[in-house]
Coordinates of C-alpha atoms and ligand atoms in Angstrom, one line a residue:
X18 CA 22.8 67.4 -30.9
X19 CA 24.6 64.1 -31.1
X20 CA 24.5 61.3 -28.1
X21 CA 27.0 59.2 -27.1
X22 CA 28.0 55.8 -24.6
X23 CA 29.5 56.7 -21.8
X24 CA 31.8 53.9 -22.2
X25 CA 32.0 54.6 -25.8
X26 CA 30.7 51.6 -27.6
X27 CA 28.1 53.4 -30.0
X28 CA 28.2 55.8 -32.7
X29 CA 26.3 58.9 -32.4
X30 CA 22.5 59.0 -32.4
X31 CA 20.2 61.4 -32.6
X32 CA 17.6 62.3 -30.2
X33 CA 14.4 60.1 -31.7
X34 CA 16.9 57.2 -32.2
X35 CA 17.7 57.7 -28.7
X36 CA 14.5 58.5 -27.5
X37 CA 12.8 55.1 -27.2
X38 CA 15.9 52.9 -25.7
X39 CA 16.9 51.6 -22.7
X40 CA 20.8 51.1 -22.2
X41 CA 23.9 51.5 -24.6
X42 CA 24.6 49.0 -26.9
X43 CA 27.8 48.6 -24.8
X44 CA 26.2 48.7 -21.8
X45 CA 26.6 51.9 -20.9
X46 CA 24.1 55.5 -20.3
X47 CA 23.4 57.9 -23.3
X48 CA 25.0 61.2 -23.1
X49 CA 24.9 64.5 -25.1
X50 CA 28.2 65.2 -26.5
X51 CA 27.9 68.4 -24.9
X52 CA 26.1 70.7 -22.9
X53 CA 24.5 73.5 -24.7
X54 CA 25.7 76.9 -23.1
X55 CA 22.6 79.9 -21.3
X56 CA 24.5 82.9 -21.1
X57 CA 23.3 85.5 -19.1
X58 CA 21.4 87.4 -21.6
X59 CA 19.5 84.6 -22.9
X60 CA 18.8 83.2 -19.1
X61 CA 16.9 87.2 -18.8
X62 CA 15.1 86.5 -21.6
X63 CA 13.6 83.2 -20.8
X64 CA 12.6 84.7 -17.4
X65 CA 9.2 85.3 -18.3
X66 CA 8.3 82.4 -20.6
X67 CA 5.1 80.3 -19.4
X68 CA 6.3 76.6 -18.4
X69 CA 5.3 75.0 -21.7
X70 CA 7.3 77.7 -23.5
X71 CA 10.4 77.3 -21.2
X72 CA 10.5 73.3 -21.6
X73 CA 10.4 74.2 -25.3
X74 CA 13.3 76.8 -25.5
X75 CA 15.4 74.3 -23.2
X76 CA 14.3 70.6 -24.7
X77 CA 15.0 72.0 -28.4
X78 CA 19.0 72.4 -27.6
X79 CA 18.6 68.4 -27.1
X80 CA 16.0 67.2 -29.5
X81 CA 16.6 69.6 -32.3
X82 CA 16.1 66.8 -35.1
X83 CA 12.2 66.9 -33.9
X84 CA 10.8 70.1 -35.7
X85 CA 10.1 72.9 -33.8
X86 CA 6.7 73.5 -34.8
X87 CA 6.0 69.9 -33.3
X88 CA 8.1 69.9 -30.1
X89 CA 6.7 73.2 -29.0
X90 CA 2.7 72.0 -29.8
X91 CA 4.0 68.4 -27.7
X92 CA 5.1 70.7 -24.7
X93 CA 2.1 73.0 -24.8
X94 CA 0.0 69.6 -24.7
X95 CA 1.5 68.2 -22.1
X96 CA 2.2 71.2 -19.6
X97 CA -0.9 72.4 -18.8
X98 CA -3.5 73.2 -15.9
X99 CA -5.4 70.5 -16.5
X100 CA -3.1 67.6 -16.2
X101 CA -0.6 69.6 -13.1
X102 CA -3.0 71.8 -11.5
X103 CA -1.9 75.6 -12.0
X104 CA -0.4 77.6 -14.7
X105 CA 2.7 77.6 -13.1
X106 CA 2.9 73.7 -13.2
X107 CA 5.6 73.4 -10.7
X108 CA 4.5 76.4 -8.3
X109 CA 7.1 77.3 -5.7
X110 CA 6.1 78.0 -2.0
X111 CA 8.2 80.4 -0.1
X112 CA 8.4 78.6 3.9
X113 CA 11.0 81.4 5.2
X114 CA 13.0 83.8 3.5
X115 CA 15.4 81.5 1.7
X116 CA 13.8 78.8 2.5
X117 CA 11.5 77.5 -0.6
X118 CA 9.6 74.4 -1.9
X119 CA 9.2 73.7 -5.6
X120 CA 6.1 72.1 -5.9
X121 CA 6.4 69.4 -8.3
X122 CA 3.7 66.6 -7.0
X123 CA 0.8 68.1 -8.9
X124 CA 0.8 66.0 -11.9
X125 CA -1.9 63.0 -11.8
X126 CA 0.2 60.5 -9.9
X127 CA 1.1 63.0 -7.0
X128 CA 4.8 62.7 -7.7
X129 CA 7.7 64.9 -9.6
X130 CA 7.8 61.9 -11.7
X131 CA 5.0 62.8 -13.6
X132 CA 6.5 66.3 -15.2
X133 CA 9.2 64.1 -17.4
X134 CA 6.8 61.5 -17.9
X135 CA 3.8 63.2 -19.4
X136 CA 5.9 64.5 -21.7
X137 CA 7.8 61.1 -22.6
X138 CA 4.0 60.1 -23.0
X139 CA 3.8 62.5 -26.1
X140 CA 7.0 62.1 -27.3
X141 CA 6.9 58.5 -27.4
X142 CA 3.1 58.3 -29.3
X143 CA 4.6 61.0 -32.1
X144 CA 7.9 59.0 -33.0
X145 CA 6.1 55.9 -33.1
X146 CA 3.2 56.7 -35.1
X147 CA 5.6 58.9 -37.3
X148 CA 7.2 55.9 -37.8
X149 CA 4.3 53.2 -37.8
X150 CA 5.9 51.4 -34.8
X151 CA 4.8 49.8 -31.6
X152 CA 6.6 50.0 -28.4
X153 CA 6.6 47.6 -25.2
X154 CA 7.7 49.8 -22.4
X155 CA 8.7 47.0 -19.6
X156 CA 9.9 49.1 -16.7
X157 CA 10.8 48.8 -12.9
X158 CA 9.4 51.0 -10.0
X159 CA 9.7 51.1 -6.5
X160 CA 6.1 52.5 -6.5
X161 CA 6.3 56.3 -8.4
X162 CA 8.0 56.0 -11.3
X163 CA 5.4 53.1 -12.3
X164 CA 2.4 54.7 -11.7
X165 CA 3.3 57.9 -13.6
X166 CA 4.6 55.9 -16.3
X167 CA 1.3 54.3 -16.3
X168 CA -0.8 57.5 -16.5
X169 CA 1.7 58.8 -19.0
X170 CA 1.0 55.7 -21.4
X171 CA -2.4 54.6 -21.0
X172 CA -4.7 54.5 -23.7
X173 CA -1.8 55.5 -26.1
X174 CA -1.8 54.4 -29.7
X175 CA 0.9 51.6 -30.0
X176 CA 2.0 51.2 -26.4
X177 CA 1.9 48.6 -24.2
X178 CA 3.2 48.8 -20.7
X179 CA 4.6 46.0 -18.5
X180 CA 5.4 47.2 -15.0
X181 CA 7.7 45.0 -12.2
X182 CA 6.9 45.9 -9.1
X183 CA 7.9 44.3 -5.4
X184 CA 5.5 42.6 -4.6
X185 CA 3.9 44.3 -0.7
X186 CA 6.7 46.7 -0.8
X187 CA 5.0 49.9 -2.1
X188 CA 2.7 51.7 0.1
X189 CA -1.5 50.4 -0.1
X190 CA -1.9 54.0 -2.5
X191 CA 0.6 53.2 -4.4
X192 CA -0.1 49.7 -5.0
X193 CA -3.9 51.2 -5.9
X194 CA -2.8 53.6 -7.8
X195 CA -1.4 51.3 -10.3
X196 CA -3.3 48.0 -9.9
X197 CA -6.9 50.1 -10.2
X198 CA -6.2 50.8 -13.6
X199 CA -8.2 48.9 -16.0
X200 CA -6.5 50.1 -19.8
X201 CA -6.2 47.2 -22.1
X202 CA -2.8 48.4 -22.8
X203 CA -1.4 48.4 -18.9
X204 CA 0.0 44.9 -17.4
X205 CA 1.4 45.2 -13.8
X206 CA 3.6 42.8 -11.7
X207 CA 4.0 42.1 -8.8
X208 CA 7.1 40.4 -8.1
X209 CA 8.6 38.5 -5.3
X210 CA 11.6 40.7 -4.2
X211 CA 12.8 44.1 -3.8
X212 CA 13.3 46.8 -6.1
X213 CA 17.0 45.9 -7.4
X214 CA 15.4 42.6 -8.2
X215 CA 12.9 43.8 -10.4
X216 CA 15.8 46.0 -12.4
X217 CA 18.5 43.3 -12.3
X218 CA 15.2 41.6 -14.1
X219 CA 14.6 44.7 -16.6
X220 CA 17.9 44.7 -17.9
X221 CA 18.4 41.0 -18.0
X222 CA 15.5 41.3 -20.8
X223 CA 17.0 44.7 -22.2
X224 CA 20.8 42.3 -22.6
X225 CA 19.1 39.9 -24.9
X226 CA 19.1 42.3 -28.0
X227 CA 17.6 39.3 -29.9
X228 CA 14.2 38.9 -27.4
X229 CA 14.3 42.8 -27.1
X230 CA 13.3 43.3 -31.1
X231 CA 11.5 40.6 -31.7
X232 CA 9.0 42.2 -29.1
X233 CA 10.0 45.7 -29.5
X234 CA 10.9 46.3 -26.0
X235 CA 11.7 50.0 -25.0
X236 CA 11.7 51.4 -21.3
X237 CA 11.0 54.5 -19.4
X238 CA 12.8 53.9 -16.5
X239 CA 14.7 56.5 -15.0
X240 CA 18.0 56.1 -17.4
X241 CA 15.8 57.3 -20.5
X242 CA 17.5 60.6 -21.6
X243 CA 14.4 62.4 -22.2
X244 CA 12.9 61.9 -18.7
X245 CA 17.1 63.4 -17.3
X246 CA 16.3 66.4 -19.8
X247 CA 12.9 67.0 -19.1
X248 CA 13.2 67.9 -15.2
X249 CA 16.5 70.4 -16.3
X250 CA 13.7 72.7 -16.9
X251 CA 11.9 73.4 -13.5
X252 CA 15.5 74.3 -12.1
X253 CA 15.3 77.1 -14.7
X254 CA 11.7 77.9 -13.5
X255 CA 12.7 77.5 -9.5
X256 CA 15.4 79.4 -10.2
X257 CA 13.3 82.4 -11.9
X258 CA 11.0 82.2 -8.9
X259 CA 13.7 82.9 -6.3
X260 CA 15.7 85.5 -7.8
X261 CA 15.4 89.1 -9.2
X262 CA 16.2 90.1 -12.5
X263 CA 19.3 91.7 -12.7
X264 CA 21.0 88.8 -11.0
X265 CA 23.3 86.4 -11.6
X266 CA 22.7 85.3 -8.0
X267 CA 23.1 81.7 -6.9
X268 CA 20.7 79.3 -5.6
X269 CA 21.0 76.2 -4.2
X270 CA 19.0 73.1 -4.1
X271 CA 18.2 69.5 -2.1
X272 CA 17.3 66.6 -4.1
X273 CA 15.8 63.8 -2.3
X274 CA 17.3 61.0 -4.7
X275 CA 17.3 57.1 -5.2
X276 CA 18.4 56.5 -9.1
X277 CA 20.1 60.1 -9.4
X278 CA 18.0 61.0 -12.0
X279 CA 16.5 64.1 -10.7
X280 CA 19.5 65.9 -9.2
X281 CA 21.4 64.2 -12.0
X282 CA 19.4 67.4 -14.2
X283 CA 20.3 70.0 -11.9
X284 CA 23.7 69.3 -12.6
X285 CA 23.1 69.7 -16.1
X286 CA 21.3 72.9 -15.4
X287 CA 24.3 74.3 -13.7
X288 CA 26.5 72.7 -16.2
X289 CA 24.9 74.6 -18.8
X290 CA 25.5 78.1 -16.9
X291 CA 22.4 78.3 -14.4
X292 CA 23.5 79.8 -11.5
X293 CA 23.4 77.2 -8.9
X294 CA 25.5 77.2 -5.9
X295 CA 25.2 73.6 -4.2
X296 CA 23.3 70.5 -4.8
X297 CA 22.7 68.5 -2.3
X298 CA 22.2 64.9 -2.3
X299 CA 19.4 63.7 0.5
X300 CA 19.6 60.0 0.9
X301 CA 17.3 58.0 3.2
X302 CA 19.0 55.1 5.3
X303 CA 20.1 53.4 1.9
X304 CA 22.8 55.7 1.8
X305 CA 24.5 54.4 -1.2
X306 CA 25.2 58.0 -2.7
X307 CA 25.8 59.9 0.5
X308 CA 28.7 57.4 0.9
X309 CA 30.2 58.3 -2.2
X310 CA 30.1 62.3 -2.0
X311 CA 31.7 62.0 1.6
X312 CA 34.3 59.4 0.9
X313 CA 34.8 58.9 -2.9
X314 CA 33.8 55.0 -2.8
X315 CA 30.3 54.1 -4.7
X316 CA 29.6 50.8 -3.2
X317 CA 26.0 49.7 -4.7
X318 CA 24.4 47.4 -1.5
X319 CA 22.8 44.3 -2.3
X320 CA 19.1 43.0 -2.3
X321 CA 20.0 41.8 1.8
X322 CA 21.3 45.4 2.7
X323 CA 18.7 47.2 1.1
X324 CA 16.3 48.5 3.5
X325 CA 12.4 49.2 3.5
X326 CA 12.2 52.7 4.7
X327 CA 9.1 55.0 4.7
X328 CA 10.4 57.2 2.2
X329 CA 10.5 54.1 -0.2
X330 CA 10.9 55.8 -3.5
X331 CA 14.2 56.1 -2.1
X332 CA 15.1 52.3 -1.0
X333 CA 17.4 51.7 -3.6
X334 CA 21.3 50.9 -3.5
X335 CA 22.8 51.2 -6.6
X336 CA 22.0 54.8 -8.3
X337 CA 21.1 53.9 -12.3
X338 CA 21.8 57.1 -13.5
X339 CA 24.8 57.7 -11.5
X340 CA 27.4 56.9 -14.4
X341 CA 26.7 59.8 -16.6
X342 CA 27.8 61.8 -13.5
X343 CA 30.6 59.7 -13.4
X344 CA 31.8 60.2 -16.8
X345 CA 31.4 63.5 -16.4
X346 CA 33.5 63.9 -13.3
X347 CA 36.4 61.7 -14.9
X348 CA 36.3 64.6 -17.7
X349 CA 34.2 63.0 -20.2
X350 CA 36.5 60.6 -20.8
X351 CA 34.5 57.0 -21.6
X352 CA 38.0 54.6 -21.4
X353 CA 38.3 55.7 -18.0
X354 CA 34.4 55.4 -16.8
X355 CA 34.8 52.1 -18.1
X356 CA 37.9 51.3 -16.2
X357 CA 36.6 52.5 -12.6
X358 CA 34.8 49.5 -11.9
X359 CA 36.4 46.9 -9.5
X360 CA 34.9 43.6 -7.9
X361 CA 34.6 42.5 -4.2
X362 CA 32.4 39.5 -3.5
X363 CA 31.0 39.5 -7.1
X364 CA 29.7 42.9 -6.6
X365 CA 30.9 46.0 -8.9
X366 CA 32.3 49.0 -6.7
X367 CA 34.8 51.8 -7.5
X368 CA 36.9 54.2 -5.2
X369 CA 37.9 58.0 -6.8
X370 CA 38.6 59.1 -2.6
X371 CA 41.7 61.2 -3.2
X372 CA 41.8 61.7 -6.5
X373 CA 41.9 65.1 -8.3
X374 CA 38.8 63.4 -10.3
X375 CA 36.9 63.5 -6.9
X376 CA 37.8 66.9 -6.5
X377 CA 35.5 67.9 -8.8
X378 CA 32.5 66.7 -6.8
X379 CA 32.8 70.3 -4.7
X380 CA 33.9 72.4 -8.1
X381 CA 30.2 70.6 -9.5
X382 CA 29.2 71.9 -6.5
X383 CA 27.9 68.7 -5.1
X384 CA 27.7 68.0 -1.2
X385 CA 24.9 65.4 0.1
X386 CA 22.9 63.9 3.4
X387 CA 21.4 61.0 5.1
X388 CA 18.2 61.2 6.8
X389 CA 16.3 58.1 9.0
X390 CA 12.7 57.4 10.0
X391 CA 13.0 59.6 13.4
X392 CA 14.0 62.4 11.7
X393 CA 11.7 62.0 8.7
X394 CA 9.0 62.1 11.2
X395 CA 10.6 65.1 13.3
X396 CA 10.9 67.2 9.8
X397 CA 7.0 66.2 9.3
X398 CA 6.3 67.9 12.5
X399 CA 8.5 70.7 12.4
X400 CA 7.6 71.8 9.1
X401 CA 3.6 71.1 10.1
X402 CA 3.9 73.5 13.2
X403 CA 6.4 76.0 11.7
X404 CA 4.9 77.1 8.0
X405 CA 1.2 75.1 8.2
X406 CA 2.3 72.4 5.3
X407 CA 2.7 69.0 5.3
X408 CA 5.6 67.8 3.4
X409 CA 5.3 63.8 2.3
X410 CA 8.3 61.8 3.5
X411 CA 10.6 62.2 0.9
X412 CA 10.5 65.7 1.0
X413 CA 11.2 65.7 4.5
X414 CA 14.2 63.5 4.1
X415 CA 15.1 66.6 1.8
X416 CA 14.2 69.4 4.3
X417 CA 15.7 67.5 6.7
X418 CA 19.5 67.5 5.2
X419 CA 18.8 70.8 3.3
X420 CA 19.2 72.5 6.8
X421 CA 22.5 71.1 7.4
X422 CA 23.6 73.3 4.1
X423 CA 22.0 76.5 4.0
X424 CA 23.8 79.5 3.7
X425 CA 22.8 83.3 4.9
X426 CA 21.8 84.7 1.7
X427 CA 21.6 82.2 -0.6
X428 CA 18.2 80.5 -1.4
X429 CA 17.9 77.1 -0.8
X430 CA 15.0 74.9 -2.9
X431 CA 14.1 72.3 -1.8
X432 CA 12.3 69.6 -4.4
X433 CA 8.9 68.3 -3.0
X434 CA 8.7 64.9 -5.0
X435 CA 5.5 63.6 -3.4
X436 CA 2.4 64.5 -1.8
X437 CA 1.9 63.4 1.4
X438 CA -1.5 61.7 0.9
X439 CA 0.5 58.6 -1.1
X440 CA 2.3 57.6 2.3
X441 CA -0.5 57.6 5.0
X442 CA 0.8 55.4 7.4
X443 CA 4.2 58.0 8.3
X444 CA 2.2 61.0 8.0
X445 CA -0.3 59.0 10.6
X446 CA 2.6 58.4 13.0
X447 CA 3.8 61.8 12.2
X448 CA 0.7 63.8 13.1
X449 CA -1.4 61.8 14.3
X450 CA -4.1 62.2 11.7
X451 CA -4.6 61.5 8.0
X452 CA -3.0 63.6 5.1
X453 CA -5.4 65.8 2.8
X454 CA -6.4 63.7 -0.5
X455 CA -6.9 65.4 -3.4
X456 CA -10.4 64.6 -4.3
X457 CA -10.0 62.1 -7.7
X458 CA -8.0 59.4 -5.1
X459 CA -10.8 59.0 -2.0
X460 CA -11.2 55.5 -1.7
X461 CA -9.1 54.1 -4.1
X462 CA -7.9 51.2 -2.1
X463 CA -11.3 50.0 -2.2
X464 CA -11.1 49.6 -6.1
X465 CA -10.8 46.4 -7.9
X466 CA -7.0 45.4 -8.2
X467 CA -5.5 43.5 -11.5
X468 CA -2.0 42.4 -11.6
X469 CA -0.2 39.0 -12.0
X470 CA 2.8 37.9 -9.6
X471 CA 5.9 36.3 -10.7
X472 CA 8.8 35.3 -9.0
X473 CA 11.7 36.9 -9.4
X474 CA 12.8 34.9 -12.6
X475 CA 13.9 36.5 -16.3
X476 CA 12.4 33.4 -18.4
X477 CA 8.7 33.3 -16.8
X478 CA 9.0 37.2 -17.1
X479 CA 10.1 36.4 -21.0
X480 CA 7.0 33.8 -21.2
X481 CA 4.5 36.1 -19.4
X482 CA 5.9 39.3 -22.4
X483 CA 5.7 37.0 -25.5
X484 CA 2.4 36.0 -24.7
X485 CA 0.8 39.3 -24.6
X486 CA 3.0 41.4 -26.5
X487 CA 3.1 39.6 -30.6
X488 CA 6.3 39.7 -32.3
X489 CA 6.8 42.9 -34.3
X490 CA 8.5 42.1 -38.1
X491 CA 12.6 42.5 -37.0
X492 CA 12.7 45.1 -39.7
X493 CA 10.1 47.1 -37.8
X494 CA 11.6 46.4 -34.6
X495 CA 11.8 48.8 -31.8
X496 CA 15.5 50.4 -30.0
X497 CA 18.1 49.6 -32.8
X498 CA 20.6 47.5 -30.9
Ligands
PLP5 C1 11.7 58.6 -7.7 C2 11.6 59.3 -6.4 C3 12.7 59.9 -5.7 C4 14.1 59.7 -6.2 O1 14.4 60.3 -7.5 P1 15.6 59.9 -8.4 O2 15.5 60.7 -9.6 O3 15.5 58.4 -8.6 O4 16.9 60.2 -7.6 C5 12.5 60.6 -4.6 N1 11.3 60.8 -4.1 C6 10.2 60.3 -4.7 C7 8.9 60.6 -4.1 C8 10.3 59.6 -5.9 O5 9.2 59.1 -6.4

């Protein structure tokens, strides 16, 4: 398997060259030149396959220049009881006939985030020491995607993380979840602004290819390729747990989604012949994406219109992964991905509303809806009284739009991406009580916190990396510009 730009600027790569980089070197998202193709027969066979062995059969279409006998002992390391709680890994929970939850929150940060980045974990600590090389993952969260990149990396051989944060905008867990941890290797920061801020600051630093070797800086933020690959494979396994052999029969899902990452690998899934009927798109109030699937126009919001919801994981406005869904809609074709993009007020936008190109969003099956804090709360309460579970508030933003969508007869799954004992305070206002804590997290808030807090400026951030992080030989240097 070869990858590409979807603008075009960069000669094939394999996976490991791939696997440890941030952007194109034109500025665009890595893309498989094509989609490896499950016909039926083969689907039935994988039907039965334990997770690990599952992730293995899929990830090898992608990664085939890592040798099997290593991929399949990586995935058997990294999917197991211990770290996601059940041999199932992502078990699904049946509310009402049609009607399911894939679990996915049972990794060690309590979010979906952790299946693709355990794995990333491994991958990244084999290529590197394959290759004698050190890596400085600087990444962006909005509060899940840098914890469980934290958990993924820490203690690893070679790795150092540096992880942006806004500064008071993540939830107290959250914040303690990440801030608690005491591994040499782990720097977080806290940074005065929102989200967008920290990323615009994340690729300021990825743009200068000269900064980015000396200090061998990589990322796992949610544009790395092998995170997108890695969740393909629980729509396989959701898809075996809500259909009989014999099938084909279709199944749809609801993605609660920010960067378009997750959803982003359903598509891929159906693009490579699972049998998926819709996939929605649940947006909280920054409804940057449901926009775009009801009109055609992707309009990415500023830091001003960006607002602090309580499903925050989702307060984002522009959608990083959303080109390679782009290019794919405008048939592949990178000249044209390129040429979308128009500018109002200094701010990148592009309009496909009426074009056969847009078409294609219902033939991809896509459709997509906007929930708000009143009915995030209402879907709390419902789903509490009707099946007994409480859902975190992302996952109710996705209950909440998957029952504008459902069909008779056809299985809607929705994607649980939390637990609901990172976001207290809703599930407080919700119910009226706290949420269950798994045991390992009671009384984290009380721990000692470590973090530094920058403003929102590319050359302290610079500084604050080249102090800690020594300059790596350029012939050694990490993500070949
Ligand atoms: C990251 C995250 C999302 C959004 O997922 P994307 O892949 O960015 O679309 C939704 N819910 C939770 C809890 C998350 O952590």
């Amino acid at each position: 398997m070869r990858y590409l730009s979807t603008r075009g600027g960069m000669p094939p790569q394999r996976f490991t060259d791939i696997l440890l980089g941030g952007l194109a070197p034109d500025g665009g998202l890595v893309v498989p030149e094509r989609y490896p193709a499950i016909d039926h027969a083969t689907l039935e066979k994988w039907r039965a396959l334990p997770y690990a062995d599952l992730a293995f059969v899929l990830l090898r279409l992608y990664c085939d220049d890592i040798p099997d006998a290593d991929l399949h002992a990586l995935v058997r390391r990294t999917y197991t009881a211990d770290t996601f709680g059940s041999d199932d890994i992502v078990p699904v929970r049946t509310l009402e006939p049609d009607l399911h939850l894939l679990r996915l929150s049972n990794g060690p940060t309590l979010a979906f985030k952790d299946v693709a980045m355990q794995l990333l974990g491994h991958l990244f600590e084999y290529v590197l020491a394959k290759e004698g090389r050190q890596l400085n993952i600087l990444g962006a969260t909005s509060g899940d995607t840098g914890s469980a990149a934290e958990y993924a990396m820490r203690g690893r051989r070679g790795i150092r993380v540096f992880m942006l944060s806004p500064a008071g905008r993540m939830s107290p867990f959250q914040t303690a979840q990440m801030f608690s941890l005491r591994d040499a290797n782990i720097y977080n920061i806290a940074v005065d602004g929102v989200f967008d801020d920290c990323q615009d600051m994340v690729k300021a630093v990825s743009a200068d290819l000269r900064f980015k070797a000396r200090h061998a800086i990589g990322t796992v933020n949610s544009i790395n390729w092998a995170r997108v690959v890695a969740q393909v494979v629980y729509y396989f396994k959701a898809w075996f747990a809500v259909t009989a052999e014999g099938g084909p029969r279709e199944v749809s899902f609801t993605v609660p989604s920010g960067n378009f990452g997750n959803v982003l690998a359903g598509h891929i899934a159906r693009r490579m012949g699972l049998p998926i009927r819709r996939l929605v798109v649940a947006t909280n109030e920054n409804d940057v994406l449901d926009e775009f699937f009801r009109t055609g126009v992707y309009r990415p919001r500023g830091t001003a219109d960006t607002h602090a919801t309580s499903s925050p994981s989702m307060d984002i406005s522009k959608a990083s992964n959303f080109e390679r869904f782009v290019w794919d809609l405008v048939g592949q074709d990178a000249g044209r991905t390129a040429a979308l993009w128009r500018e109002v007020d200094g701010r990148g936008f592009f309009d496909l509303g009426g074009t056969p190109e847009f078409e294609r969003v219902a033939e991809f099956g896509f459709t997509s809806g906007a929930s708000s804090h009143a009915l995030r709360l209402q879907t709390i309460r419902d789903t509490e009284a009707r099946y007994g579970t409480v859902v975190d508030t992302h996952t109710a933003d996705g209950l909440a739009v998957a029952q504008r969508w459902r069909e008779p007869g056809v299985p809607m799954v929705c994607l649980e991406t939390a637990l609901p004992a990172k976001f207290a305070e809703t599930i407080r206002e919700a119910l009226g009580r706290d949420p269950e804590r798994p045991a390992a997290y009671a009384g984290i808030e009380a721990r000692a916190q470590r973090y530094a807090r920058l403003p929102a400026d590319v050359a302290l951030l610079k500084r604050y990396i080249a102090e800690r992080a020594p300059t790596v030989e350029p012939a050694a240097a990490a993500p070949a510009p």
